[in-house]
Structure formats: C-alpha cells, structure tokens
Short mmCIF file of C-alpha atoms in Angstrom, two decimals:
data_model
loop_
_atom_site.label_atom_id
_atom_site.label_comp_id
_atom_site.label_asym_id
_atom_site.label_seq_id
_atom_site.Cartn_x
_atom_site.Cartn_y
_atom_site.Cartn_z
CA UNK A 1 94.70 161.73 147.97
CA UNK A 2 97.59 159.49 149.02
CA UNK A 3 100.16 159.10 146.20
CA UNK A 4 102.18 155.97 145.11
CA UNK A 5 105.22 155.89 142.89
CA UNK A 6 106.15 153.72 139.96
CA UNK A 7 109.12 152.94 137.54
CA UNK A 8 108.43 151.65 133.98
CA UNK A 9 110.79 148.71 133.06
CA UNK A 10 111.41 148.64 129.38
CA UNK A 11 109.94 151.10 126.87
CA UNK A 12 108.18 149.49 123.89
CA UNK A 13 104.56 149.74 122.98
CA UNK A 14 103.15 148.75 126.51
CA UNK A 15 105.77 150.84 128.34
CA UNK A 16 104.93 154.00 126.50
CA UNK A 17 101.13 153.33 127.25
CA UNK A 18 101.80 152.41 130.92
CA UNK A 19 103.75 155.92 131.25
CA UNK A 20 100.60 157.73 129.63
CA UNK A 21 98.43 155.91 132.26
CA UNK A 22 100.89 156.91 135.01
CA UNK A 23 101.03 160.40 133.92
CA UNK A 24 97.14 160.56 133.69
CA UNK A 25 96.45 159.07 137.13
CA UNK A 26 95.72 161.55 139.85
CA UNK A 27 97.38 159.53 142.64
CA UNK A 28 100.55 158.41 140.79
CA UNK A 29 104.02 159.69 140.31
CA UNK A 30 106.38 158.21 137.71
CA UNK A 31 109.84 158.23 139.08
CA UNK A 32 111.43 157.23 135.64
CA UNK A 33 111.94 154.58 132.85
CA UNK A 34 114.38 151.86 132.91
CA UNK A 35 115.64 150.95 129.54
CA UNK A 36 118.76 149.65 127.78
CA UNK A 37 121.81 152.03 128.27
CA UNK A 38 122.27 152.37 124.44
CA UNK A 39 118.63 153.65 124.18
CA UNK A 40 119.10 156.44 126.94
CA UNK A 41 118.15 159.94 125.77
CA UNK A 42 116.26 158.52 122.71
CA UNK A 43 112.46 158.96 122.04
CA UNK A 44 112.26 162.27 124.03
CA UNK A 45 108.82 162.86 122.97
CA UNK A 46 107.39 159.71 124.20
CA UNK A 47 109.25 159.97 127.59
CA UNK A 48 107.16 163.15 128.06
CA UNK A 49 109.70 164.64 130.38
CA UNK A 50 110.41 161.70 132.47
CA UNK A 51 113.88 160.62 133.14
CA UNK A 52 115.34 157.40 131.72
CA UNK A 53 117.91 155.21 133.33
CA UNK A 54 119.80 152.17 132.68
CA UNK A 55 119.10 150.10 135.83
CA UNK A 56 116.91 149.86 138.94
CA UNK A 57 119.87 150.87 140.94
CA UNK A 58 120.57 153.98 139.13
CA UNK A 59 117.05 155.18 139.22
CA UNK A 60 116.60 154.39 143.02
CA UNK A 61 119.92 156.33 143.72
CA UNK A 62 118.38 159.38 141.76
CA UNK A 63 114.89 159.29 142.53
CA UNK A 64 114.36 156.97 145.68
CA UNK A 65 112.82 153.45 145.47
CA UNK A 66 109.64 153.25 143.73
CA UNK A 67 106.56 151.56 145.14
CA UNK A 68 106.06 149.37 142.26
CA UNK A 69 107.92 148.63 139.17
CA UNK A 70 105.83 148.02 136.03
CA UNK A 71 107.36 145.38 133.94
CA UNK A 72 106.70 146.07 130.20
CA UNK A 73 109.30 143.73 128.50
CA UNK A 74 108.69 140.58 126.32
CA UNK A 75 106.40 138.18 128.08
CA UNK A 76 109.01 135.35 128.18
CA UNK A 77 111.57 137.43 130.10
CA UNK A 78 109.20 138.56 132.73
CA UNK A 79 109.24 135.80 135.35
CA UNK A 80 113.07 135.94 135.58
CA UNK A 81 112.93 139.75 135.75
CA UNK A 82 110.17 139.87 138.35
CA UNK A 83 111.82 137.03 140.43
CA UNK A 84 115.16 139.07 140.70
CA UNK A 85 113.31 142.41 141.76
CA UNK A 86 110.99 140.80 144.04
CA UNK A 87 113.86 138.87 145.88
CA UNK A 88 115.41 142.46 146.33
CA UNK A 89 112.25 143.83 147.89
CA UNK A 90 110.71 145.65 144.93
CA UNK A 91 106.98 145.09 144.28
CA UNK A 92 106.38 144.33 140.49
CA UNK A 93 103.14 144.08 138.24
CA UNK A 94 103.45 142.43 134.70
CA UNK A 95 101.03 141.32 131.84
CA UNK A 96 102.72 137.80 131.51
CA UNK A 97 100.39 136.25 128.73
CA UNK A 98 101.51 132.56 128.35
CA UNK A 99 98.36 131.02 129.70
CA UNK A 100 99.69 127.65 130.32
CA UNK A 101 102.53 128.67 132.44
CA UNK A 102 100.88 131.28 134.58
CA UNK A 103 100.30 128.97 137.62
CA UNK A 104 104.02 127.84 137.60
CA UNK A 105 104.98 131.50 137.52
CA UNK A 106 102.67 132.31 140.31
CA UNK A 107 104.29 129.68 142.47
CA UNK A 108 107.79 130.90 141.76
CA UNK A 109 107.05 134.42 142.23
CA UNK A 110 105.02 133.86 145.42
CA UNK A 111 108.23 132.39 146.86
CA UNK A 112 110.42 135.34 145.76
CA UNK A 113 107.79 137.78 146.88
CA UNK A 114 107.58 136.40 150.37
CA UNK A 115 111.41 136.31 150.55
CA UNK A 116 111.63 140.04 149.81
CA UNK A 117 108.60 141.12 151.54
CA UNK A 118 107.09 142.45 148.42
CA UNK A 119 103.98 142.24 146.31
CA UNK A 120 103.94 140.63 142.66
CA UNK A 121 100.79 140.95 140.59
CA UNK A 122 101.17 138.84 137.44
CA UNK A 123 99.25 138.00 134.33
CA UNK A 124 97.69 141.51 134.68
CA UNK A 125 96.72 142.58 131.17
CA UNK A 126 93.22 142.33 129.73
CA UNK A 127 93.73 138.64 128.74
CA UNK A 128 94.96 137.15 130.98
CA UNK A 129 93.82 139.76 133.35
CA UNK A 130 90.42 141.62 133.33
CA UNK A 131 89.02 138.96 131.11
CA UNK A 132 89.92 136.32 133.67
CA UNK A 133 87.84 138.30 136.28
CA UNK A 134 84.89 138.44 133.81
CA UNK A 135 85.29 134.66 133.29
CA UNK A 136 85.03 134.01 137.00
CA UNK A 137 82.06 136.27 137.36
CA UNK A 138 80.38 134.54 134.57
CA UNK A 139 80.85 131.40 136.30
CA UNK A 140 79.56 132.56 139.63
CA UNK A 141 76.34 133.86 137.86
CA UNK A 142 76.00 130.83 135.73
CA UNK A 143 77.70 127.80 137.37
CA UNK A 144 76.81 125.14 134.91
CA UNK A 145 77.56 125.77 131.16
CA UNK A 146 80.29 126.76 128.75
CA UNK A 147 82.30 130.00 128.22
CA UNK A 148 83.71 130.92 124.85
CA UNK A 149 86.50 133.57 124.68
CA UNK A 150 86.73 134.84 121.09
CA UNK A 151 89.82 137.24 120.47
CA UNK A 152 90.05 139.76 117.61
CA UNK A 153 90.19 140.57 114.78
CA UNK A 154 93.43 142.21 115.91
CA UNK A 155 97.19 142.48 116.52
CA UNK A 156 98.39 140.32 119.27
CA UNK A 157 101.52 141.93 120.82
CA UNK A 158 102.63 138.66 122.63
CA UNK A 159 102.43 136.65 119.41
CA UNK A 160 104.05 139.41 117.52
CA UNK A 161 107.01 139.50 119.96
CA UNK A 162 107.38 135.87 119.76
CA UNK A 163 107.26 135.76 115.97
CA UNK A 164 110.11 138.32 115.77
CA UNK A 165 112.25 136.02 117.94
CA UNK A 166 112.10 133.32 115.52
CA UNK A 167 115.18 132.62 113.54
CA UNK A 168 115.16 134.15 110.10
CA UNK A 169 112.54 136.83 110.99
CA UNK A 170 113.78 140.49 110.74
CA UNK A 171 110.37 141.81 111.78
CA UNK A 172 106.62 140.61 112.07
CA UNK A 173 103.26 141.25 113.16
CA UNK A 174 100.70 138.62 114.30
CA UNK A 175 97.06 139.13 113.67
CA UNK A 176 94.43 137.11 115.58
CA UNK A 177 91.35 135.98 113.75
CA UNK A 178 88.25 134.62 115.66
CA UNK A 179 87.07 131.26 114.14
CA UNK A 180 84.06 130.89 116.80
CA UNK A 181 83.56 128.65 119.83
CA UNK A 182 86.82 130.06 121.30
CA UNK A 183 89.06 128.77 118.48
CA UNK A 184 91.45 131.23 116.54
CA UNK A 185 93.64 131.47 113.48
CA UNK A 186 96.97 133.26 113.28
CA UNK A 187 97.87 135.56 110.46
CA UNK A 188 101.70 136.39 110.74
CA UNK A 189 103.25 138.95 108.37
CA UNK A 190 107.01 138.67 108.13
CA UNK A 191 109.95 140.52 106.85
CA UNK A 192 112.58 137.86 106.43
CA UNK A 193 116.42 138.30 107.10
CA UNK A 194 118.30 138.20 103.88
CA UNK A 195 118.83 134.70 102.37
CA UNK A 196 116.00 133.06 104.39
CA UNK A 197 113.34 130.91 103.05
CA UNK A 198 109.56 131.48 103.83
CA UNK A 199 108.75 127.80 104.02
CA UNK A 200 111.41 127.19 106.45
CA UNK A 201 110.60 130.14 108.75
CA UNK A 202 106.96 129.22 108.52
CA UNK A 203 107.79 125.81 109.92
CA UNK A 204 109.88 127.38 112.89
CA UNK A 205 106.94 129.62 113.75
CA UNK A 206 104.44 126.87 113.69
CA UNK A 207 106.74 124.82 116.05
CA UNK A 208 106.88 127.70 118.71
CA UNK A 209 104.34 127.10 121.52
CA UNK A 210 102.76 130.42 120.85
CA UNK A 211 101.39 129.25 117.38
CA UNK A 212 101.52 125.39 117.55
CA UNK A 213 97.83 125.11 118.80
CA UNK A 214 96.16 127.34 116.03
CA UNK A 215 95.67 127.51 112.33
CA UNK A 216 98.45 129.46 110.98
CA UNK A 217 99.13 131.47 107.80
CA UNK A 218 102.40 133.22 107.16
CA UNK A 219 102.68 135.91 104.50
CA UNK A 220 105.88 137.65 103.57
CA UNK A 221 106.10 141.58 103.33
CA UNK A 222 108.90 143.08 101.22
CA UNK A 223 110.09 145.57 104.16
CA UNK A 224 109.16 147.37 107.20
CA UNK A 225 107.20 149.92 105.23
CA UNK A 226 104.84 147.31 103.85
CA UNK A 227 104.59 145.47 107.19
CA UNK A 228 103.47 148.88 108.79
CA UNK A 229 100.37 148.86 106.52
CA UNK A 230 98.94 145.95 108.57
CA UNK A 231 100.45 146.64 112.03
CA UNK A 232 97.65 148.68 113.53
CA UNK A 233 97.23 148.16 117.22
CA UNK A 234 93.45 147.47 117.44
CA UNK A 235 92.12 144.30 119.16
CA UNK A 236 89.03 143.07 120.78
CA UNK A 237 87.26 140.22 122.52
CA UNK A 238 83.81 138.73 122.60
CA UNK A 239 83.18 136.64 125.50
CA UNK A 240 80.00 134.32 125.61
CA UNK A 241 78.57 131.93 128.23
CA UNK A 242 75.51 129.96 127.94
CA UNK A 243 74.19 127.70 130.85
CA UNK A 244 72.17 127.39 134.06
CA UNK A 245 71.77 129.33 137.13
CA UNK A 246 70.52 126.75 139.78
CA UNK A 247 68.04 124.59 137.78
CA UNK A 248 67.30 127.32 135.21
CA UNK A 249 68.60 126.99 131.69
CA UNK A 250 69.05 129.36 128.85
CA UNK A 251 71.02 132.08 130.82
CA UNK A 252 73.08 133.84 128.20
CA UNK A 253 75.81 136.22 129.10
CA UNK A 254 77.91 138.27 126.75
CA UNK A 255 80.84 140.86 127.13
CA UNK A 256 82.22 142.67 123.98
CA UNK A 257 84.93 145.24 123.67
CA UNK A 258 87.04 146.77 120.82
CA UNK A 259 90.36 148.49 121.94
CA UNK A 260 93.73 149.81 121.49
CA UNK A 261 95.76 146.70 122.69
CA UNK A 262 98.77 148.27 124.38
CA UNK A 263 96.78 151.22 125.85
CA UNK A 264 94.42 148.93 127.72
CA UNK A 265 97.27 146.65 128.76
CA UNK A 266 99.18 149.75 130.00
CA UNK A 267 96.18 150.97 131.94
CA UNK A 268 95.38 147.74 133.68
CA UNK A 269 99.22 147.50 134.65
CA UNK A 270 98.85 151.07 136.03
CA UNK A 271 95.64 150.15 138.14
CA UNK A 272 97.43 146.92 139.37
CA UNK A 273 100.38 148.99 140.65
CA UNK A 274 97.88 150.99 142.58
CA UNK A 275 96.41 147.63 143.98
CA UNK A 276 99.89 146.15 144.84
CA UNK A 277 100.49 149.19 147.15
CA UNK A 278 97.29 148.04 149.14
CA UNK A 279 98.19 144.32 149.28
CA UNK A 280 100.13 141.99 151.67
CA UNK A 281 103.28 140.39 150.42
CA UNK A 282 102.79 137.55 148.01
CA UNK A 283 101.84 136.92 144.43
CA UNK A 284 98.43 137.55 142.96
CA UNK A 285 96.40 137.61 139.71
CA UNK A 286 93.55 139.80 138.97
CA UNK A 287 90.83 137.23 140.13
CA UNK A 288 92.56 137.61 143.75
CA UNK A 289 92.15 141.42 143.80
CA UNK A 290 88.97 143.19 145.08
CA UNK A 291 88.12 145.75 142.27
CA UNK A 292 87.93 148.58 144.67
CA UNK A 293 91.75 148.25 145.10
CA UNK A 294 92.32 149.04 141.45
CA UNK A 295 90.61 152.48 141.79
CA UNK A 296 92.08 155.85 143.11
CA UNK A 297 90.27 157.24 146.03
CA UNK A 298 88.54 155.87 149.05
CA UNK A 299 86.76 152.56 149.47
CA UNK A 300 83.50 153.91 150.87
CA UNK A 301 83.30 156.67 148.14
CA UNK A 302 83.37 153.76 145.57
CA UNK A 303 80.78 151.83 147.48
CA UNK A 304 78.46 154.87 147.30
CA UNK A 305 79.14 155.34 143.45
CA UNK A 306 79.01 151.86 142.31
CA UNK A 307 76.78 149.83 144.71
#
C-alpha cells in the first residue's frame, strides 16, 4: 500500500486527535508536530514518540517535506496559515468552520494553491465537512424540500476558542443546544479575568460573529476546576430533510450521530490529507472530493466492497 506523509500544525485538542488518526492509519507516516517553540518537549505522552518542531522549515530539514500539512490551529488563523504554506508549495488540509466566510477563503486559497502547485482542502471537519456532503446528497435525492441541521447538545470547539479570545475571558467552554428547525442556543461557561464584570463580558461575546446570530446565555465559573466539570468533548447532529423526489411528496430523510468532537474532526482531516495526495493543484471542500479518495487502498477494491 502506497504511503503518504503528514505533519500536524498546532497541538491542541484537534491536533492530538489528528495525530492519533495518523498513527492508526495503515498508509500514513507522521513526520512531526509543529508547535510554539516554548511548548517543545512538553506533553510527551500525547506526542506518542513523534518529534515536535518549532517551524515547518525545521521539520523539513530534519525529516523531509511532508506530502500534506494538517492545520489544527484556531479557525480564524487558518486562512492566513494555509495561504502562506500553499504559496510555498505545501499542500494543506484544515477544518475552517466560519460558514459565511468559506467561499471567500476557497477563492483566496485557490489562487495560492495554484501559485504553489499545491492542494488545499478546507472546511474539512464534520460540519462544515462530512455534513456538507450529506446535505448535498439529501438534495440530490429529494430536490424540492427543506433540510434542517440540528447540532448538539455538545461542546463546540470553534465557539469555545472564539469565547476564550474575548477580552476579559480567562477560559471558556461553549455548549450548543438544539432548539429545532435548524436553530440553536449557545450556553457559554466562562472564567473571568480578575476585575472583569460578567455583564460586560457577556455583551462582548454577544457582539462576536460566532455568537451574534443565536440565543446566548453566559454563566460564570469560579475557576478552571469548575469549568472542567462542564467541558466534556461530546457533540452530535440530527439532519432532517422533507420534500419531494420528482412529483412525489413526503420523502423523509434523517441522519443522526453522537460523537467525540475533536476525534471525529481529526479523523476527517487525516482522511482528507490522503485525498489531497490524489488531487490536482487547487482548493477543494469535501463536496468536491469523490469519497473513494478518502479511503486507504485501491479504488476497485472499494467498488467491490461498497457498490
């Protein structure tokens, strides 16, 4: 089986699970983890014997250029990081999750990927990502109708990172609560920085684009220990479509899953890294990629298994 090589860029919750996915894959070799210089040598258990480096250049000098770099940093930093790497000829995959900005990011990364002769796969988590594929398939099956995507209840990593970036927030966890009909509420637990006021911090969170469109409740925790009691990594989605196939109504489609959020995100990123080695230069999302390119092994083997 032909192998491909990856590097993990950033080593938070998603980076750790992307590394586990890489080490579990039969056709992947992880060359190293790229992280802040001050973090080098820490979390040895989570690194599982994989070496860490302070830059892509240091990793490439020691281990060679990876086929794909898996970007696992905060979502808002992803487009800049990807654009820089793509222009230098490194292929990237990421789980950028700001839905309203995805098309702009695709257009930007497309130009950088073509300049560098590289492949970018963006918005490659589970939503956006694999859920995007299911929404497209649902619409192909039932062209007329309505699809509702209901998230949770569970911890949103993107919203949690966004909340932690708010002035006055020392630490935070954001819980997504499905209201129904594709609508959601956000329950944000915060540990405040000393001297901060909860009402003022709540107003700043509400003004952030991650939270501005949903009902919001902010609750204060005394410290990180209390916050940890609500910060599990479970999540889920219920997707429902009702409509018509041709001239026949009452076609009802459902997809339901309950997951560990970073574990599934890390796995999808690794599968997309495999696909990136099989694509021509350019920028793609998961709806652009034939599913067979995400799987290890040969195409005709999978045709026999799945078709």
